[in-house]
Short mmCIF file of C-alpha atoms in Angstrom, two decimals:
data_model
loop_
_atom_site.label_atom_id
_atom_site.label_comp_id
_atom_site.label_asym_id
_atom_site.label_seq_id
_atom_site.Cartn_x
_atom_site.Cartn_y
_atom_site.Cartn_z
CA MET A 1 14.19 -20.44 -17.08
CA THR A 2 14.86 -18.38 -13.95
CA ARG A 3 13.23 -14.96 -14.12
CA THR A 4 14.38 -11.83 -12.33
CA LEU A 5 12.15 -9.95 -9.93
CA ILE A 6 13.34 -6.45 -9.07
CA VAL A 7 11.83 -5.19 -5.82
CA TRP A 8 12.24 -1.41 -5.84
CA GLY A 9 12.16 -0.53 -2.16
CA ALA A 10 13.59 -3.02 0.35
CA GLY A 11 11.33 -2.00 3.22
CA ARG A 12 8.79 -3.92 5.25
CA ILE A 13 6.48 -4.67 2.30
CA GLY A 14 9.15 -5.18 -0.37
CA ARG A 15 11.29 -7.53 1.71
CA GLY A 16 8.72 -8.87 4.12
CA PHE A 17 5.83 -9.61 1.78
CA VAL A 18 6.71 -9.41 -1.93
CA ALA A 19 10.06 -11.17 -1.68
CA ASP A 20 8.43 -13.79 0.54
CA LEU A 21 5.89 -14.58 -2.20
CA PHE A 22 8.61 -14.88 -4.84
CA ASP A 23 11.16 -16.78 -2.75
CA VAL A 24 11.11 -19.79 -5.07
CA PRO A 25 13.75 -21.30 -7.40
CA ALA A 26 11.95 -20.00 -10.50
CA PHE A 27 12.71 -16.39 -9.51
CA HIS A 28 15.85 -14.52 -8.58
CA THR A 29 15.08 -11.48 -6.43
CA VAL A 30 17.07 -8.26 -6.62
CA PHE A 31 16.34 -5.52 -4.08
CA VAL A 32 16.95 -1.94 -5.17
CA ASP A 33 17.15 0.63 -2.41
CA ILE A 34 18.50 4.10 -1.64
CA ASP A 35 19.79 3.02 1.79
CA ARG A 36 23.40 2.04 1.15
CA ALA A 37 23.91 0.50 4.59
CA LEU A 38 20.86 -1.73 4.09
CA VAL A 39 22.08 -2.79 0.62
CA GLU A 40 25.50 -3.69 1.99
CA GLU A 41 24.08 -5.64 4.93
CA LEU A 42 21.68 -7.61 2.72
CA ASN A 43 24.52 -8.58 0.40
CA ALA A 44 26.86 -9.46 3.26
CA ARG A 45 24.32 -11.59 5.12
CA GLY A 46 22.44 -13.18 2.22
CA ARG A 47 19.52 -14.09 4.47
CA TYR A 48 16.96 -12.60 6.83
CA THR A 49 14.06 -13.74 8.99
CA ILE A 50 10.35 -13.12 8.49
CA VAL A 51 7.98 -13.83 11.37
CA HIS A 52 4.34 -14.34 10.36
CA ALA A 53 2.04 -13.37 13.22
CA THR A 54 -1.48 -14.68 12.69
CA ARG A 55 -4.24 -14.94 15.25
CA ASP A 56 -3.20 -18.58 15.69
CA GLY A 57 0.39 -17.86 16.65
CA LEU A 58 3.87 -17.07 15.36
CA SER A 59 5.77 -18.87 12.62
CA ARG A 60 9.11 -17.97 11.10
CA ARG A 61 10.93 -18.60 7.90
CA VAL A 62 14.27 -17.52 6.48
CA VAL A 63 14.52 -15.88 3.06
CA GLN A 64 17.77 -17.07 1.50
CA ASN A 65 17.05 -18.08 -2.08
CA GLY A 66 20.07 -16.30 -3.56
CA PHE A 67 18.77 -12.72 -3.51
CA ARG A 68 21.04 -9.72 -3.87
CA ALA A 69 20.72 -5.97 -3.37
CA VAL A 70 21.70 -3.03 -5.58
CA HIS A 71 21.97 0.64 -4.67
CA THR A 72 19.93 3.11 -6.68
CA ASP A 73 23.15 4.86 -7.78
CA ASP A 74 24.65 1.73 -9.36
CA ALA A 75 23.73 2.55 -12.95
CA GLN A 76 25.83 -0.22 -14.47
CA ALA A 77 24.18 -2.98 -12.43
CA LEU A 78 20.72 -1.53 -12.96
CA ASN A 79 21.19 -1.19 -16.72
CA ALA A 80 22.20 -4.85 -16.90
CA LEU A 81 19.08 -5.86 -14.97
CA PHE A 82 16.86 -3.87 -17.30
CA GLU A 83 18.20 -5.79 -20.30
CA GLU A 84 16.73 -9.07 -19.04
CA ASP A 85 13.89 -10.80 -20.84
CA GLN A 86 10.53 -11.28 -19.09
CA LEU A 87 11.62 -8.87 -16.36
CA LEU A 88 9.24 -8.35 -13.44
CA LEU A 89 9.45 -5.14 -11.41
CA ASP A 90 7.65 -4.57 -8.11
CA VAL A 91 7.50 -0.97 -6.89
CA ALA A 92 7.11 -1.11 -3.10
CA VAL A 93 7.39 2.49 -1.89
CA HIS A 94 5.18 5.05 -0.17
CA GLU A 95 2.99 7.19 -2.43
CA PRO A 96 4.95 10.47 -1.94
CA LYS A 97 8.07 8.74 -3.30
CA LEU A 98 6.47 7.79 -6.63
CA PRO A 99 7.64 10.85 -8.64
CA GLU A 100 11.18 10.31 -7.36
CA VAL A 101 11.02 6.63 -8.32
CA ALA A 102 9.66 7.53 -11.76
CA ASP A 103 12.65 9.84 -12.27
CA MET A 104 15.05 7.01 -11.34
CA LEU A 105 13.29 4.49 -13.58
CA LEU A 106 13.14 6.79 -16.61
CA PRO A 107 16.78 6.29 -17.80
CA LEU A 108 16.52 2.55 -17.12
CA LEU A 109 13.40 2.21 -19.23
CA ARG A 110 15.03 4.26 -21.99
CA HIS A 111 18.05 1.96 -21.82
CA ARG A 112 15.78 -1.07 -22.15
CA MET A 113 14.01 0.49 -25.13
CA ALA A 114 17.36 1.15 -26.84
CA VAL A 115 19.05 -2.19 -26.12
CA CYS A 116 16.13 -4.66 -26.28
CA PRO A 117 13.19 -2.77 -27.82
CA ASN A 118 11.08 -5.88 -28.46
CA ALA A 119 11.35 -7.38 -24.98
CA VAL A 120 8.38 -7.16 -22.65
CA MET A 121 8.29 -6.55 -18.90
CA ASP A 122 5.67 -6.10 -16.21
CA VAL A 123 5.39 -3.72 -13.26
CA MET A 124 3.44 -4.45 -10.07
CA MET A 125 2.54 -1.34 -8.08
CA ASN A 126 2.70 -2.26 -4.39
CA VAL A 127 1.72 1.25 -3.31
CA ASN A 128 -0.98 1.95 -0.74
CA MET A 129 -3.17 4.42 -2.64
CA PRO A 130 -6.13 4.53 -5.04
CA ARG A 131 -5.19 3.21 -8.51
CA PRO A 132 -1.40 3.21 -8.17
CA ASP A 133 -1.09 1.77 -11.68
CA GLU A 134 -2.83 4.78 -13.21
CA ARG A 135 -0.68 7.14 -11.16
CA PHE A 136 2.49 5.44 -12.36
CA LEU A 137 1.32 5.52 -15.98
CA SER A 138 0.58 9.24 -15.62
CA LEU A 139 4.06 9.89 -14.25
CA THR A 140 5.69 8.06 -17.16
CA ARG A 141 3.59 9.93 -19.71
CA GLU A 142 4.71 13.22 -18.18
CA ARG A 143 8.36 12.23 -18.61
CA PHE A 144 8.36 10.36 -21.94
CA THR A 145 8.26 11.63 -25.49
CA ASP A 146 5.36 10.44 -27.64
CA ALA A 147 7.55 7.75 -29.23
CA GLU A 148 8.74 6.54 -25.83
CA SER A 149 5.17 6.44 -24.54
CA ALA A 150 4.13 4.34 -27.53
CA TRP A 151 6.95 1.87 -26.84
CA PHE A 152 6.07 1.76 -23.14
CA THR A 153 2.38 1.09 -23.86
CA ALA A 154 3.26 -1.75 -26.23
CA HIS A 155 5.95 -3.46 -24.15
CA VAL A 156 5.41 -2.69 -20.46
CA GLY A 157 2.45 -3.99 -18.47
CA VAL A 158 1.46 -2.14 -15.29
CA THR A 159 -0.88 -3.60 -12.71
CA GLY A 160 -2.02 -2.57 -9.28
CA ILE A 161 -2.03 -5.18 -6.56
CA PHE A 162 -4.41 -6.47 -3.94
CA ALA A 163 -2.94 -7.51 -0.59
CA MET A 164 -3.74 -7.08 3.08
CA CYS A 165 -0.30 -7.45 4.59
CA ILE A 166 0.03 -5.50 7.84
CA SER A 167 3.70 -5.03 8.68
CA PRO A 168 4.55 -2.99 11.77
CA ILE A 169 8.11 -2.42 12.89
CA ALA A 170 9.54 -5.71 14.16
CA PRO A 171 9.55 -6.08 17.95
CA GLU A 172 12.81 -5.57 19.82
CA TRP A 173 13.14 -9.25 20.78
CA LEU A 174 13.15 -10.19 17.10
CA LEU A 175 15.53 -7.44 15.99
CA LYS A 176 18.00 -8.55 18.67
CA GLU A 177 18.05 -11.96 17.00
CA ASP A 178 18.25 -10.59 13.44
CA SER A 179 18.69 -6.89 12.67
CA LEU A 180 17.18 -7.48 9.20
CA ALA A 181 14.12 -9.32 10.51
CA LEU A 182 10.58 -8.40 9.52
CA PHE A 183 7.25 -9.00 11.22
CA ASN A 184 3.85 -9.15 9.53
CA ASN A 185 0.38 -10.67 9.76
CA GLY A 186 1.17 -13.48 7.32
CA TYR A 187 -1.53 -12.53 4.83
CA PRO A 188 -1.46 -15.47 2.41
CA GLU A 189 -1.78 -13.91 -1.05
CA GLN A 190 -1.30 -11.05 -3.44
CA GLY A 191 -3.63 -10.41 -6.36
CA ILE A 192 -2.62 -8.81 -9.67
CA ASP A 193 -4.60 -8.02 -12.82
CA LYS A 194 -3.79 -10.67 -15.43
CA ASN A 195 -5.30 -8.55 -18.21
CA ARG A 196 -2.68 -5.85 -17.72
CA LEU A 197 0.36 -8.09 -18.06
CA LYS A 198 2.53 -8.09 -21.20
CA GLY A 199 4.75 -11.01 -20.26
CA GLU A 200 4.03 -14.49 -19.02
CA ALA A 201 1.93 -14.45 -15.87
CA PRO A 202 3.93 -15.72 -12.88
CA ALA A 203 2.66 -19.08 -11.63
CA LEU A 204 3.08 -18.98 -7.87
CA PRO A 205 0.97 -20.61 -5.16
CA ARG A 206 0.29 -17.33 -3.36
CA LEU A 207 0.01 -15.00 -6.36
CA ARG A 208 -3.61 -14.78 -7.52
CA LEU A 209 -4.48 -13.61 -11.02
CA THR A 210 -7.68 -11.58 -11.12
CA GLU A 211 -9.80 -9.93 -13.81
CA ASP A 212 -10.27 -6.59 -12.00
CA VAL A 213 -7.70 -5.82 -9.33
CA ALA A 214 -8.78 -2.17 -9.07
CA ARG A 215 -12.11 -3.27 -7.60
CA GLU A 216 -10.34 -5.26 -4.91
CA GLU A 217 -7.79 -2.47 -4.30
CA THR A 218 -10.62 -0.03 -3.67
CA ARG A 219 -12.40 -2.34 -1.26
CA LYS A 220 -9.21 -2.84 0.74
CA LEU A 221 -8.40 0.89 0.81
CA TYR A 222 -11.93 1.85 1.83
CA THR A 223 -12.14 -0.77 4.61
CA LEU A 224 -8.80 -1.92 6.08
CA ASN A 225 -6.88 1.29 5.43
CA MET A 226 -9.93 3.32 6.38
CA ALA A 227 -10.15 1.43 9.68
CA HIS A 228 -6.45 2.07 10.38
CA ALA A 229 -6.90 5.82 9.88
CA LEU A 230 -10.09 5.87 11.96
CA ILE A 231 -8.67 4.09 14.99
CA SER A 232 -5.65 6.40 14.85
CA TYR A 233 -7.52 9.69 14.59
CA LEU A 234 -10.19 8.76 17.12
CA GLY A 235 -8.18 6.44 19.36
CA LEU A 236 -5.20 8.68 20.11
CA PRO A 237 -7.32 11.42 21.78
CA MET A 238 -8.77 8.67 23.99
CA GLY A 239 -5.29 7.74 25.20
CA LEU A 240 -5.13 4.51 23.17
CA LYS A 241 -1.80 3.56 21.66
CA THR A 242 -2.05 0.38 19.55
CA SER A 243 -4.28 -1.03 16.84
CA ARG A 244 -5.54 -3.98 18.85
CA GLU A 245 -6.17 -1.84 21.92
CA ALA A 246 -8.32 0.45 19.78
CA ALA A 247 -10.11 -2.36 17.93
CA VAL A 248 -11.43 -3.92 21.13
CA ASN A 249 -12.11 -0.68 23.03
CA GLU A 250 -15.77 -0.62 24.12
CA THR A 251 -16.21 3.04 23.19
CA LEU A 252 -14.42 2.98 19.84
CA ARG A 253 -15.63 -0.45 18.67
CA PRO A 254 -19.20 0.68 17.75
CA ILE A 255 -17.79 3.56 15.70
CA LEU A 256 -15.38 1.17 13.95
CA THR A 257 -18.13 -1.30 13.07
CA GLY A 258 -20.38 1.57 12.00
CA THR A 259 -17.81 2.97 9.58
CA LEU A 260 -17.23 -0.48 8.09
CA GLU A 261 -20.97 -0.83 7.55
CA GLU A 262 -21.16 2.60 5.90
CA ALA A 263 -18.21 1.75 3.65
CA SER A 264 -19.84 -1.59 2.78
CA PHE A 265 -23.07 0.17 1.84
CA GLY A 266 -21.30 2.30 -0.76
CA LEU A 267 -19.06 -0.48 -2.06
CA CYS A 268 -21.99 -2.83 -2.60
CA ARG A 269 -23.84 -0.27 -4.68
CA GLU A 270 -20.89 1.19 -6.54
CA LEU A 271 -18.76 -1.89 -7.26
CA GLY A 272 -21.27 -4.72 -7.08
CA PHE A 273 -20.13 -6.59 -4.00
CA SER A 274 -22.95 -8.57 -2.42
CA GLU A 275 -24.19 -7.94 1.11
CA ASP A 276 -23.02 -11.42 2.15
CA GLU A 277 -19.57 -10.84 0.66
CA MET A 278 -19.20 -7.58 2.55
CA ALA A 279 -20.45 -9.06 5.82
CA GLU A 280 -17.76 -11.73 5.59
CA TRP A 281 -15.23 -9.10 4.55
CA ARG A 282 -16.00 -7.00 7.63
CA ARG A 283 -15.39 -10.04 9.83
CA THR A 284 -12.02 -10.48 8.09
CA ILE A 285 -11.06 -6.85 8.71
CA LEU A 286 -12.02 -7.00 12.37
CA GLY A 287 -10.09 -10.26 12.72
CA LEU A 288 -6.97 -8.61 11.33
CA LEU A 289 -7.32 -5.69 13.72
CA GLU A 290 -7.87 -8.00 16.70
CA ASN A 291 -4.70 -10.00 16.01
CA PRO A 292 -3.03 -10.16 19.45
CA TYR A 293 0.44 -10.28 17.90
CA ILE A 294 0.12 -7.19 15.68
CA GLU A 295 0.22 -4.22 18.06
CA ASP A 296 0.71 -1.52 15.43
CA SER A 297 1.25 2.03 16.67
CA LEU A 298 -1.76 4.33 16.25
CA GLN A 299 0.65 7.22 15.82
CA ARG A 300 2.25 5.47 12.85
CA LEU A 301 -1.09 4.49 11.30
CA GLY A 302 -2.22 8.12 11.14
CA ALA A 303 0.94 9.56 9.59
CA ASP A 304 0.73 11.82 6.53
CA SER A 305 -2.80 13.01 7.21
CA ARG A 306 -2.70 15.22 4.10
CA ARG A 307 -2.71 12.09 1.94
CA LYS A 308 -5.12 10.13 4.11
CA LEU A 309 -7.66 12.97 4.15
CA GLY A 310 -7.49 13.26 0.37
CA ALA A 311 -10.65 13.65 -1.70
CA TYR A 312 -10.76 10.01 -2.81
CA ASP A 313 -8.53 8.33 -0.27
CA ARG A 314 -9.42 5.98 2.60
CA LEU A 315 -11.79 8.22 4.56
CA VAL A 316 -13.39 10.70 2.21
CA GLY A 317 -13.60 8.14 -0.63
CA PRO A 318 -15.95 5.70 1.14
CA ALA A 319 -17.89 8.64 2.60
CA ARG A 320 -18.50 9.89 -0.96
CA LEU A 321 -19.80 6.49 -2.06
CA CYS A 322 -22.03 6.28 1.00
CA ALA A 323 -23.52 9.73 0.38
CA LYS A 324 -23.79 9.15 -3.37
CA HIS A 325 -26.06 6.15 -2.79
CA GLY A 326 -28.27 7.85 -0.25
CA LYS A 327 -26.85 7.01 3.19
CA PRO A 328 -25.46 9.75 5.46
CA PRO A 329 -21.82 8.88 6.32
CA VAL A 330 -22.23 9.81 9.97
CA GLN A 331 -19.53 7.55 11.40
CA LEU A 332 -17.05 8.15 8.60
CA ALA A 333 -17.49 11.89 9.14
CA LYS A 334 -16.25 11.50 12.72
CA ALA A 335 -13.02 9.98 11.46
CA ILE A 336 -12.56 12.71 8.84
CA ALA A 337 -13.02 15.41 11.46
CA GLY A 338 -10.62 13.60 13.79
CA GLY A 339 -7.96 13.56 11.09
CA TYR A 340 -7.84 17.34 11.05
CA SER A 341 -6.80 17.37 14.73
CA TYR A 342 -4.16 14.66 14.40
CA GLU A 343 -0.59 15.74 15.23
CA ASN A 344 2.64 14.26 13.90
CA ASP A 345 6.10 15.39 12.77
CA ASP A 346 5.71 14.38 9.12
CA PRO A 347 5.44 17.13 6.43
CA GLY A 348 1.94 16.14 5.30
CA THR A 349 0.47 16.39 8.78
CA HIS A 350 2.32 19.65 9.41
CA ALA A 351 0.74 21.05 6.24
CA VAL A 352 -2.77 20.12 7.39
CA ARG A 353 -2.38 21.45 10.92
CA GLY A 354 -0.72 24.65 9.72
CA PHE A 355 -3.51 25.29 7.24
CA VAL A 356 -6.18 24.70 9.89
CA ARG A 357 -4.52 27.18 12.22
CA ALA A 358 -4.11 29.79 9.49
CA HIS A 359 -7.40 29.45 7.63
CA GLY A 360 -9.81 27.46 9.78
CA PHE A 361 -11.38 24.01 9.67
CA GLU A 362 -13.94 24.68 6.91
CA ALA A 363 -11.28 26.04 4.54
CA ALA A 364 -9.11 23.00 5.28
CA LEU A 365 -11.98 20.66 4.35
CA ALA A 366 -12.11 22.31 0.94
CA GLU A 367 -8.33 22.44 0.50
CA PHE A 368 -7.41 18.87 1.42
CA SER A 369 -10.63 16.83 1.10
CA ASP A 370 -12.51 18.83 -1.54
CA LEU A 371 -15.54 18.91 0.76
CA HIS A 372 -18.05 21.73 0.40
CA PRO A 373 -21.54 22.64 1.68
CA GLY A 374 -24.28 20.56 0.09
CA ASP A 375 -22.16 17.59 -0.97
CA GLY A 376 -23.74 15.18 1.53
CA ILE A 377 -20.64 14.91 3.71
CA TYR A 378 -19.60 18.43 4.73
CA GLU A 379 -22.48 19.02 7.15
CA TYR A 380 -21.75 15.82 9.07
CA VAL A 381 -18.03 16.53 9.34
CA ARG A 382 -18.67 20.02 10.70
CA VAL A 383 -21.01 18.83 13.51
#
């Protein structure tokens, strides 16, 4: 039986990573997106190119296994999709969009409950944040009645994901060949939590079923995503422009390795990773950053500093673990401080910079990062 995968968000991760994993005859992929021009082009073309850029070179493949695209306003088509048995939904959007997505999914889930109340479905949260599954569940509880929440709990599985796909904007030479083309680091797998699924677990070569995906999500957020924020906030003032340029810079490299070691210290003690595991993991992270084909923009990697400086996000989160277990997060503190000077045009960064100008750095640490004197981090950030 062919199952339907709905990918909500046809951007670089949804199209370039998730759909790539599921581009097999056993699944039919449907992209749902708010960009009408993109939806129309996907349907008209019926194919697009993905270039995998690993340290060993470039390889390309064409996704063309009968996918289609639906606009978020097409209620009739979406209702029909949400009547399907064993439905799989992947939410591949940025964190700030989650409440908006929850609002759009609410009538579709209610329709499913009314039309096929005994059918099960599963949701994979491809959102770059701590515990995206719990955030999504919280958003549904806020919107559902008690009876609807009970149905949702019984019939809808929600899992976070583990993946390390880095997907910058495709280079101009590739977009000239294919305006729909995508470019990523070719990370070979995605992990999901098998214990959170309600339906049959997908059996795919590159989809790994794990017992505790939250543990792996946290490690990735506190290492790879942490490193991206660090090289942005500290590399831009040095005149650096790309991820690889920053990763190999002789001044920034010791700070990068130092932050990864501090993050590893906390992760080992909090989540039970072994020292050997984390040493190998750090080599993996550095290898990803040194990829000569992935020249991601440092300006892009730092965007939305309000979120990235959050109390349990990629910088402050590992610093808390480090301090909690008795090690001063000296290097991580440098990145946190750097984030408060970062400039960009996005609303989150504007909010941080405006608050700093109006109220000062110390007040901003409390407002955005929940950092205060005596917590084991504050003093290092202020130096």
